[in-house]
Short mmCIF file of C-alpha atoms in Angstrom, two decimals:
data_model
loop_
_atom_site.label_atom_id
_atom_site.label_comp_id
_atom_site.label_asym_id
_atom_site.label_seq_id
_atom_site.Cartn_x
_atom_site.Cartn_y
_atom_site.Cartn_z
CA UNK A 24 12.28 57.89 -42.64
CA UNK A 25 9.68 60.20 -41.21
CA UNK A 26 6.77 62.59 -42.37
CA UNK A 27 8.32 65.74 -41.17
CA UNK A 28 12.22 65.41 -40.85
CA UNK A 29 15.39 67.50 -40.78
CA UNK A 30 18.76 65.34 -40.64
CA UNK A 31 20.32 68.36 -38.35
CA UNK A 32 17.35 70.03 -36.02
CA UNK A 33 16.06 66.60 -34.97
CA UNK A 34 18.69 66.35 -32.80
CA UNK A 35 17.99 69.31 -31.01
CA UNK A 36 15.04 66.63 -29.20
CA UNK A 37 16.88 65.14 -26.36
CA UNK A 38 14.43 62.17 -26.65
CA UNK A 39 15.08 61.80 -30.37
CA UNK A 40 18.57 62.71 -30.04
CA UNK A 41 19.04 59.68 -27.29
CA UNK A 42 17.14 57.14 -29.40
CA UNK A 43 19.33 57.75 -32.77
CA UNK A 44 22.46 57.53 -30.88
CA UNK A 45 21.38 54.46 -29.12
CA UNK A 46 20.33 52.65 -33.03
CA UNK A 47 23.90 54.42 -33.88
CA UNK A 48 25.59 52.41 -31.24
CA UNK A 49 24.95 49.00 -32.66
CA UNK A 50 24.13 50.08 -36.53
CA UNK A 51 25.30 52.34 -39.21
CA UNK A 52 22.60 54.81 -39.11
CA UNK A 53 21.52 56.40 -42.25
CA UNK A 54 19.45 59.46 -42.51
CA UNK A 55 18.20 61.65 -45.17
CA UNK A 56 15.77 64.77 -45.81
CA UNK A 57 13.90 62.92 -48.43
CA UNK A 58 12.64 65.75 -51.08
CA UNK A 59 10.25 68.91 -49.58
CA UNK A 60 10.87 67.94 -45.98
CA UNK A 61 13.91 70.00 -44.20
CA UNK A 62 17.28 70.80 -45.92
CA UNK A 63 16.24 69.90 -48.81
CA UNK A 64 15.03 71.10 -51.61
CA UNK A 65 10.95 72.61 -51.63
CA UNK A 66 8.26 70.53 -53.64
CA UNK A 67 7.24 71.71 -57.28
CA UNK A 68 3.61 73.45 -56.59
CA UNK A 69 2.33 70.11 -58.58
CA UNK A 70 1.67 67.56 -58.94
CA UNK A 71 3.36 65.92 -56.01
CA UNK A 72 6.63 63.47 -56.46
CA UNK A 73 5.22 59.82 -57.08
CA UNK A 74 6.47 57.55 -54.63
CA UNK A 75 8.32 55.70 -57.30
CA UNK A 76 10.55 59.13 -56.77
CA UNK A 77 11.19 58.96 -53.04
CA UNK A 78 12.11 55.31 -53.81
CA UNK A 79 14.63 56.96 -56.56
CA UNK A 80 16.35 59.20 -53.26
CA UNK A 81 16.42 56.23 -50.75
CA UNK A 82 18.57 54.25 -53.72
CA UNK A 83 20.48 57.22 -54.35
CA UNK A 84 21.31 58.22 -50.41
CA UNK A 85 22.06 54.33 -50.14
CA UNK A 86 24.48 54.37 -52.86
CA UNK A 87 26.52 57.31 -52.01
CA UNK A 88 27.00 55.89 -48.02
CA UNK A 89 28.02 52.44 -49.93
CA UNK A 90 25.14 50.43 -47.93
CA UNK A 91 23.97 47.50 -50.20
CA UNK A 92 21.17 46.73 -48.29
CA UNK A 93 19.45 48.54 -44.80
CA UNK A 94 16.87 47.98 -41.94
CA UNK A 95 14.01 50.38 -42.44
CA UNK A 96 12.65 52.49 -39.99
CA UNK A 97 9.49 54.26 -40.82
CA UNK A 98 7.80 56.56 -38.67
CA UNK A 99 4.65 58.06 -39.32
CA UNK A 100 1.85 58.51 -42.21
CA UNK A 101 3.77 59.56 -44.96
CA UNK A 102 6.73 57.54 -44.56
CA UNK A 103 5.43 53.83 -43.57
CA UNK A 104 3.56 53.29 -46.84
CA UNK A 105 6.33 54.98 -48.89
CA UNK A 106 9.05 52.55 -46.65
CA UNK A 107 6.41 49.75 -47.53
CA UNK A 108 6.86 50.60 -51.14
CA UNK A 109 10.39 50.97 -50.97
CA UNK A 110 10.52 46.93 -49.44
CA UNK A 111 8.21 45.82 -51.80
CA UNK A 112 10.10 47.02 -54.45
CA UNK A 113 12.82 46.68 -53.58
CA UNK A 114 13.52 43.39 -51.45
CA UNK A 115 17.04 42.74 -52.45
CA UNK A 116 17.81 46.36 -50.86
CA UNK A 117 16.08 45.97 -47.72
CA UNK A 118 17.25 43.81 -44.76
CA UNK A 119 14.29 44.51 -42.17
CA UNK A 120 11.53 47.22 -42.28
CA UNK A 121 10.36 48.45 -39.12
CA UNK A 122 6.59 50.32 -39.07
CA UNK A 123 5.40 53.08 -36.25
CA UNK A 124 2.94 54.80 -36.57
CA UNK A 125 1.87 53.57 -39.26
CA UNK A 126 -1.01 51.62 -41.46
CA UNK A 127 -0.54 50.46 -45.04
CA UNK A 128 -3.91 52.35 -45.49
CA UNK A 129 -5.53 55.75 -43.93
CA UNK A 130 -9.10 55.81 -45.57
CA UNK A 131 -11.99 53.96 -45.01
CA UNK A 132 -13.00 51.57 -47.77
CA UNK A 133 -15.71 49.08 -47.67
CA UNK A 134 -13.20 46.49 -47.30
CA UNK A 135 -11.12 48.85 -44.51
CA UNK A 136 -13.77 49.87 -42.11
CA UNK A 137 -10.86 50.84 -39.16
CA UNK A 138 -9.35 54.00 -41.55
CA UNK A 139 -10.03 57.40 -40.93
CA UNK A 140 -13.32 59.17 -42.74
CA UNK A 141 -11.59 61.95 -45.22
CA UNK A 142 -13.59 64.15 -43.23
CA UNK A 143 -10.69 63.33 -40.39
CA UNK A 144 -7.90 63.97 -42.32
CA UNK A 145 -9.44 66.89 -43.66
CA UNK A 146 -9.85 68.20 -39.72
CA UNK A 147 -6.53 67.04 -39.34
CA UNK A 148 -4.93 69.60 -42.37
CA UNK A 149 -7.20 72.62 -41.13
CA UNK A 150 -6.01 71.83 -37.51
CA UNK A 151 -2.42 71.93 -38.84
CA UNK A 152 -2.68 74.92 -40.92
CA UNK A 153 -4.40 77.25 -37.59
CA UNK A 154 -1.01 75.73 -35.48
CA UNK A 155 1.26 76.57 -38.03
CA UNK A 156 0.17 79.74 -38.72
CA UNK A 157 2.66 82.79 -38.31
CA UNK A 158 2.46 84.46 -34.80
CA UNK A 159 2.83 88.26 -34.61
CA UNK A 160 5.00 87.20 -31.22
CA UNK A 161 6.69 83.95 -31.14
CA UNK A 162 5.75 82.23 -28.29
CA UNK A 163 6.58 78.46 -27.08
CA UNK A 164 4.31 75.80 -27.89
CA UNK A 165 3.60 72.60 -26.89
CA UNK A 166 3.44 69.26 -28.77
CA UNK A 167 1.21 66.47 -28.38
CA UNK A 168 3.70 64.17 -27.23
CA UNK A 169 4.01 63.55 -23.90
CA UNK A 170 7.13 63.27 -22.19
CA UNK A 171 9.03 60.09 -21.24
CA UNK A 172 8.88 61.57 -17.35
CA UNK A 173 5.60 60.99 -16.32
CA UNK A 174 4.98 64.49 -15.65
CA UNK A 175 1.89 64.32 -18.90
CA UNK A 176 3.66 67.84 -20.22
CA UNK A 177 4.48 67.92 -23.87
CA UNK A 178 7.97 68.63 -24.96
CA UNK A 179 8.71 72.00 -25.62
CA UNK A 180 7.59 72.69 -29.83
CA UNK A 181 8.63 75.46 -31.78
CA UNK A 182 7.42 78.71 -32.27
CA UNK A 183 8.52 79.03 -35.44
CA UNK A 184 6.22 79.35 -38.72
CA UNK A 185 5.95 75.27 -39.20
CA UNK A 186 6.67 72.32 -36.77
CA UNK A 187 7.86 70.78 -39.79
CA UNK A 188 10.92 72.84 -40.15
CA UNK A 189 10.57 73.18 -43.67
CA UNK A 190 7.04 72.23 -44.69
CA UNK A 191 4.24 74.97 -44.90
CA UNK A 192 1.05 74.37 -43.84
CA UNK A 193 -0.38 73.95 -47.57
CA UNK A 194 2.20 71.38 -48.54
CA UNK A 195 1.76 69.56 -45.63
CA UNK A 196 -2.06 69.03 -46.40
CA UNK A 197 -1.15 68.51 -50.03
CA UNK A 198 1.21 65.70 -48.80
CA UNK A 199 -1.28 64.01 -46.37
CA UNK A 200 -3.86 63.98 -48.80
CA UNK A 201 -1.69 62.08 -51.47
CA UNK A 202 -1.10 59.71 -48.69
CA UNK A 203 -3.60 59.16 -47.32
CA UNK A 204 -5.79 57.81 -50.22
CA UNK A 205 -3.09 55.25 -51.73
CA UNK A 206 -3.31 51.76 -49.82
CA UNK A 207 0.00 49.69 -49.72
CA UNK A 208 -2.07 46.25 -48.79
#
């Protein structure tokens, strides 16, 4: 599980690539474009998909491979607390759950002083929105991520309208702000 995912372009990250064929090599390895993010189908304009509804996909993409129960990986915002839900809902289904990148809560509360002010995440969706903004000339990019080489250069990014490969810019702010206020604790 991941926030921005496509089951086919991912692999076009050597990095990524190398680390799902090296969970592939001693698992069964089970991925999925959970609803609005990739291949799959866009989000309704609103309201958003409860998470009740991602849970609903994970079942169904779990079923159809035959997999009674799996080992959770969750990588970023969006998908830790919805992986947390998933476990916590459903235990008998889930084996392991494995968190990066991730926090059961992103706001500050007065009983969660280390979460982000909503002024943050708000920075966060206008910073997205000015990167993923069409380009009258594509041009490379570059991430955030440093490489694995030591060299402190990002991996090349796409110049393409959305790093999500499927998301736009307003549906990926819609998306962090419905997770970012929910806390899984």
């Amino acid at each position: 599980m991941g926030s921005f995912s496509h089951v086919d372009m991912v692999w076009d990250d050597p990095q990524v690539a190398l680390f799902l064929r090296r969970l592939a090599s001693f698992s069964r390895l089970l991925r999925f474009d959970r609803r609005g993010t990739g291949a799959s189908d866009p989000l309704p304009p609103s309201p958003l998909p409860a998470w009740e509804t991602y849970t609903e996909e994970l079942d169904a993409v779990m079923d159809a491979a035959g997999s009674r129960r799996a080992a959770l990986l969750a990588n970023g915002p969006e998908a830790g607390p919805m992986a947390l839900f998933f476990a916590g809902t459903r235990p008998e289904r889930t084996s392991a759950l494995i968190l990066t990148d991730a926090t059961a809560r992103y706001l500050v509360a007065d009983d969660y002083p280390i979460g982000f002010p909503s002024e943050t995440i708000e920075a966060m969706i206008d910073r997205a929105g000015e990167l993923w903004a069409p380009r009258p000339t594509p041009r490379p990019t570059r991430r955030a991520t440093p490489t694995t080489s030591g060299s402190g250069a990002g991996r090349p990014g796409s110049s393409g309208p959305s790093p999500a490969r499927g998301w736009s810019a307003p549906t990926c702010g819609r998306c962090w702000r419905s997770t970012s206020a929910p806390c899984c604790r």
